Coordinates of C-alpha atoms in Angstrom, one line a residue:
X1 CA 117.8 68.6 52.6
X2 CA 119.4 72.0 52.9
X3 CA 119.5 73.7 56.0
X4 CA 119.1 77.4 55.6
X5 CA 119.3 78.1 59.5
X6 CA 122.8 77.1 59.3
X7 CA 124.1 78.9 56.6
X8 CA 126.3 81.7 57.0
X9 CA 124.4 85.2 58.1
X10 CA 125.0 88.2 55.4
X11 CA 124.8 90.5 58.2
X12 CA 127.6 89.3 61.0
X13 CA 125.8 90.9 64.2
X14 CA 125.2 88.1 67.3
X15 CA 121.7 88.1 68.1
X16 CA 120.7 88.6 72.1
X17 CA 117.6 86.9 72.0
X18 CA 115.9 84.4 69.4
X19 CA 112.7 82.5 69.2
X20 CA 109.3 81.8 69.6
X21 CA 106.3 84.1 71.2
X22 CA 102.9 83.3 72.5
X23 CA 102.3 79.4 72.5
X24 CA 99.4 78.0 74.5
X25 CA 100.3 75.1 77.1
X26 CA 98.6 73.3 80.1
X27 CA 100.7 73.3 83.0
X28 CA 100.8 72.1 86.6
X29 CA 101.6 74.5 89.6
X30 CA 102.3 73.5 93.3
X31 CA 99.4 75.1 95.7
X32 CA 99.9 76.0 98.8
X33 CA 96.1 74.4 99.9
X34 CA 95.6 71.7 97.2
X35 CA 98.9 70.8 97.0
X36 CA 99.2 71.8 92.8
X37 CA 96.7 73.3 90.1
X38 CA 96.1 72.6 86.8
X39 CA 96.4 75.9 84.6
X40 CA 96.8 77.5 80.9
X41 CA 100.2 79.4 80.7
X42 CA 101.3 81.2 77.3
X43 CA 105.0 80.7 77.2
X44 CA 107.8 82.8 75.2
X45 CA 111.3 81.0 74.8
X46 CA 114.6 82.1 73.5
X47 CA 118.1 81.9 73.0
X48 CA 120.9 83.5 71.5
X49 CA 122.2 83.6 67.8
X50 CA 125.7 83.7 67.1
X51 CA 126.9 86.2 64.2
X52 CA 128.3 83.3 62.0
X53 CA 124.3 81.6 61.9
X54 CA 121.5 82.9 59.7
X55 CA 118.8 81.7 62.0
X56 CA 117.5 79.9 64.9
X57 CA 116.0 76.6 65.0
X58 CA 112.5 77.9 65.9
X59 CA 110.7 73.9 65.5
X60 CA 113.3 72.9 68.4
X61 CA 112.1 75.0 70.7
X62 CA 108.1 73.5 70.2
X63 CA 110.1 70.4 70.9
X64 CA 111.4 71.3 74.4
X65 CA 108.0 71.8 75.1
X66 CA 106.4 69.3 73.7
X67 CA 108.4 66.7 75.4
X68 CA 108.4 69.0 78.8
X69 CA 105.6 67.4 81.1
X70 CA 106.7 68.6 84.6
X71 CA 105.0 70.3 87.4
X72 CA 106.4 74.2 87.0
X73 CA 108.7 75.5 89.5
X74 CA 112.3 76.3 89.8
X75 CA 113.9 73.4 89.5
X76 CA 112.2 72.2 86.3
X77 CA 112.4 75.4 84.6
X78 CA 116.4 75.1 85.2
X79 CA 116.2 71.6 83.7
X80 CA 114.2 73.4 80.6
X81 CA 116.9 76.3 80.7
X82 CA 119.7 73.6 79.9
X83 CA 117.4 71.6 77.4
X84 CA 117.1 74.7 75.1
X85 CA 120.8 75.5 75.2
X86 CA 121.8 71.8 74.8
X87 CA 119.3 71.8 71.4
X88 CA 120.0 75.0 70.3
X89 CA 123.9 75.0 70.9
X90 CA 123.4 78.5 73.2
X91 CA 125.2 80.0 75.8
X92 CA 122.1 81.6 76.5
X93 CA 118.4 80.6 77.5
X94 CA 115.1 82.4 78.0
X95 CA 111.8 81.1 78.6
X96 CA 108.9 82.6 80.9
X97 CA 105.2 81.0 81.2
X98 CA 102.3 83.8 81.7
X99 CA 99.1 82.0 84.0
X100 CA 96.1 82.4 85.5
X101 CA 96.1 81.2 89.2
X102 CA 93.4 80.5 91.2
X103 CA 92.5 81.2 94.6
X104 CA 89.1 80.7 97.0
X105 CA 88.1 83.6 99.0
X106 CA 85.5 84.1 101.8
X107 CA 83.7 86.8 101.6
X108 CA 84.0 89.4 104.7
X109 CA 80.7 88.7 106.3
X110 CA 78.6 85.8 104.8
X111 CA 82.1 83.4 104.2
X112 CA 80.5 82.5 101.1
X113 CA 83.5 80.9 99.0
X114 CA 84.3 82.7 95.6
X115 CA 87.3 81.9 93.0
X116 CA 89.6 84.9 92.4
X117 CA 92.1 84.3 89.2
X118 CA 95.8 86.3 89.8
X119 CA 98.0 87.1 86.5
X120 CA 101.2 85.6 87.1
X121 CA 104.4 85.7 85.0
X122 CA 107.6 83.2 85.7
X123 CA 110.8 84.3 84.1
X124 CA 113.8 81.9 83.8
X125 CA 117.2 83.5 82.3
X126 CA 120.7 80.7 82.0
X127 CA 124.3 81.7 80.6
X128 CA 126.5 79.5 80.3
X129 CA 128.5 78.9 83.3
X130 CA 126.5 81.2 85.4
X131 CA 123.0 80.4 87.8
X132 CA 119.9 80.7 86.3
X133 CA 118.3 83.9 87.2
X134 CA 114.2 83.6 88.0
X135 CA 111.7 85.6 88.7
X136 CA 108.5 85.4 89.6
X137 CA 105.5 88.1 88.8
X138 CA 102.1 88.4 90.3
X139 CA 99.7 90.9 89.4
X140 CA 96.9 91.8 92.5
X141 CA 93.8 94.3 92.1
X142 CA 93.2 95.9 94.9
X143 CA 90.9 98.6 96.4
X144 CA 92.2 102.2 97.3
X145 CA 90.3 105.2 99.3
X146 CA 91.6 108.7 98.7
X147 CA 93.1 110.1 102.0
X148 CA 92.5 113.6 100.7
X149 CA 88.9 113.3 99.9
X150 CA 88.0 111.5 102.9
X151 CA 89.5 114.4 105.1
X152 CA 88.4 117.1 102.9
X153 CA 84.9 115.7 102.5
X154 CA 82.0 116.7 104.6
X155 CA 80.6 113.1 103.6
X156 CA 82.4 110.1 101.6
X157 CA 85.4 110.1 99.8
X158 CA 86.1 108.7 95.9
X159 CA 87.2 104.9 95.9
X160 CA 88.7 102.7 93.1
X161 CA 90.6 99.3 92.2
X162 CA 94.2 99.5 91.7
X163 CA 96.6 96.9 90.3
X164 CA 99.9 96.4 91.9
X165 CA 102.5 94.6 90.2
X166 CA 105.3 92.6 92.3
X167 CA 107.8 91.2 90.9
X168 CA 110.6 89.2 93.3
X169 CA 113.7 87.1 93.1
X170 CA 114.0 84.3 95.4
X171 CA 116.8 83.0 98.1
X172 CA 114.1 80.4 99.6
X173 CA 111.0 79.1 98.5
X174 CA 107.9 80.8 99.0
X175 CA 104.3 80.2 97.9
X176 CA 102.2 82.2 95.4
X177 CA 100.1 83.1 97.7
X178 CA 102.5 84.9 100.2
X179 CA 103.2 87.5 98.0
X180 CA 99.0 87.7 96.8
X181 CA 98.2 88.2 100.4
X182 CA 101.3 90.6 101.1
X183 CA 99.4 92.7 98.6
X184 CA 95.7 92.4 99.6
X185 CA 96.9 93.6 103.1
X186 CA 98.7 96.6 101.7
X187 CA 95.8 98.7 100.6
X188 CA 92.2 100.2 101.8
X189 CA 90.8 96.7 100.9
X190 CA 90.9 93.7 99.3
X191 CA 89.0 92.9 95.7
X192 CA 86.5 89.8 96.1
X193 CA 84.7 88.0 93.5
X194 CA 81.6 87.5 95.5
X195 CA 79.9 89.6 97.5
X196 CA 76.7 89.9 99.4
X197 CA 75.1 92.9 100.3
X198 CA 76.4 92.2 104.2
X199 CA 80.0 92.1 102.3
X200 CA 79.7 95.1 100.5
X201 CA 78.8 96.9 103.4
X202 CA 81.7 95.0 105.3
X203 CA 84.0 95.7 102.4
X204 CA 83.3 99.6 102.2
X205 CA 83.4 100.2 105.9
X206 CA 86.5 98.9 105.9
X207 CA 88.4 100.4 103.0
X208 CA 86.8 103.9 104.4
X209 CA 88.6 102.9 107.6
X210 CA 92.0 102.7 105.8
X211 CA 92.4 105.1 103.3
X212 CA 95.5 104.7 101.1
X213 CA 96.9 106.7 98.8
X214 CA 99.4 104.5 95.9
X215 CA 102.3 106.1 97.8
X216 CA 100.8 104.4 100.7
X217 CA 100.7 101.0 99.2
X218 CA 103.4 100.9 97.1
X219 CA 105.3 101.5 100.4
X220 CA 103.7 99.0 102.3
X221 CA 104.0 96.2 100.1
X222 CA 107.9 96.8 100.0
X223 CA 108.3 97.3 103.7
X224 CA 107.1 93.6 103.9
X225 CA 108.9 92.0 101.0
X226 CA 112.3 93.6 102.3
X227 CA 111.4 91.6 105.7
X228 CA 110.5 88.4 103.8
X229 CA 113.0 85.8 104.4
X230 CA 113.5 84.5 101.3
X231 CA 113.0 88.0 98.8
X232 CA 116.6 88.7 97.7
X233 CA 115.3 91.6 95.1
X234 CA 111.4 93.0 94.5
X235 CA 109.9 95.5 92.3
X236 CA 106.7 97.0 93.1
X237 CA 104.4 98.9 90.8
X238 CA 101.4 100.1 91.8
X239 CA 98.2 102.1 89.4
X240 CA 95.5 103.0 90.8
X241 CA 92.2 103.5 88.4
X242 CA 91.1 106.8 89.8
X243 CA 87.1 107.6 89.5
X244 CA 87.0 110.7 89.2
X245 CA 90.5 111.8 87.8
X246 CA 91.1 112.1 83.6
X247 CA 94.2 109.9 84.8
X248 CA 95.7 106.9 86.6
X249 CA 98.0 107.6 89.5
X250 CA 100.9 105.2 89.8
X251 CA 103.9 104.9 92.5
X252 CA 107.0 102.2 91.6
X253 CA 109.9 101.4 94.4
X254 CA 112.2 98.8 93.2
X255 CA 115.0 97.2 95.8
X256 CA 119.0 96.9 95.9
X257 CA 119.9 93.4 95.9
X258 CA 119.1 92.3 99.7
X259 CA 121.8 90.1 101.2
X260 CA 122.0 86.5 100.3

């Protein structure tokens, strides 16, 4: 049968990146409580295309992952890494699984136990002859009090949720949920998925106690990732969702490589 992938391209320019985009698998994660969690990730993978090829072997790359049935973490997505360049004939390799994970959370007051999902995002990069570059993403909403208002304000002040976005490289391992928590205790408040009306009045007090504007966060959150042990590189994005502004207000710091 003719193979059209391997025929010569008409257009000689090397390709960086090559493959396939959105495909739905179940995954296991370790868990810092549970020991591991069962989760949904939607996965990318990719690798390059040397000028002389036409195209890729996109039904290859299904095959890495169908035949992949390990628990996710940084070790096994090297092993993945090498299988795609091994299958593909690459120098390079790309793959990075989006998921939900799951946390419980007491509530302030009552300590009634609700389930809180956190977007994450797990990047793996391989060259040939180099280390495998990961990275790990979590995304954290958050709750932010306007330093301004409340000192400006004969009463109240406006509130909303923010989003802050970390990503970090790794010299060490450390859990998920460090960096979730490093974030949760960077702003007015946490976000909760239950709450009573003893919570919400827990929650509020609280927040109103520790205004923050995204400066302040943003800041905060880097402060203690350049004083984790094992962070060798973070990025820190932070929008807040403002209630009573026509428009988001956003802060970023990202790090110099911290020593090894």
């Amino acid at each position: 049968m003719q193979d059209i992938q391997n025929s010569p391209s008409s257009v000689p320019i090397a390709i960086d990146r090559v493959g396939i985009k959105s495909l739905r698998v179940p995954i296991w994660i370790k868990d810092r409580s549970k020991g591991r969690q069962h989760s949904v990730a939607t996965i990318n993978l990719g690798a390059d295309l040397p000028a002389c090829k036409k195209g890729t072997h996109m039904s290859r790359l299904v095959e890495v992952i169908e035949n992949w049935e390990e628990e996710l973490d940084y070790s096994t997505l090297k092993k993945l890494l090498e299988n795609i360049q091994q299958r593909l004939q690459a120098h390079k390799a790309y793959v990075s699984f989006m998921f939900p994970y799951f946390m419980s959370k007491l509530a302030p007051a009552t300590q009634i136990s609700g389930l809180m999902g956190y977007d994450c995002v797990l990047t793996g990069e391989l060259t040939e002859h180099k280390k495998p570059v990961f990275t790990l993403t979590v995304i954290v909403p958050v709750m932010t009090v306007c330093p301004c208002s409340k000192a400006i304000s004969d009463e109240g002040a406006h509130s909303q949720r923010a989003l802050a976005t970390v990503s970090v490289k790794q010299k060490g391992f450390a859990w998920i949920e460090e960096f979730i928590e490093i974030i949760e205790s960077s702003a007015s408040s946490q976000v909760y998925s239950i709450l009573k009306r003893a919570d919400e009045k827990t929650v509020t007090e609280n927040a109103f106690a520790s205004p923050c504007f995204v400066e302040d966060v943003v800041r905060n959150i880097a402060l203690k990732l350049a004083e984790h042990k094992h962070v060798s590189w973070y990025k820190v994005e932070v929008e807040s969702f403002e209630s009573i502004h026509a428009h988001n207000a956003y802060a970023y710091i990202e790090s110099e490589n911290l020593s090894e």
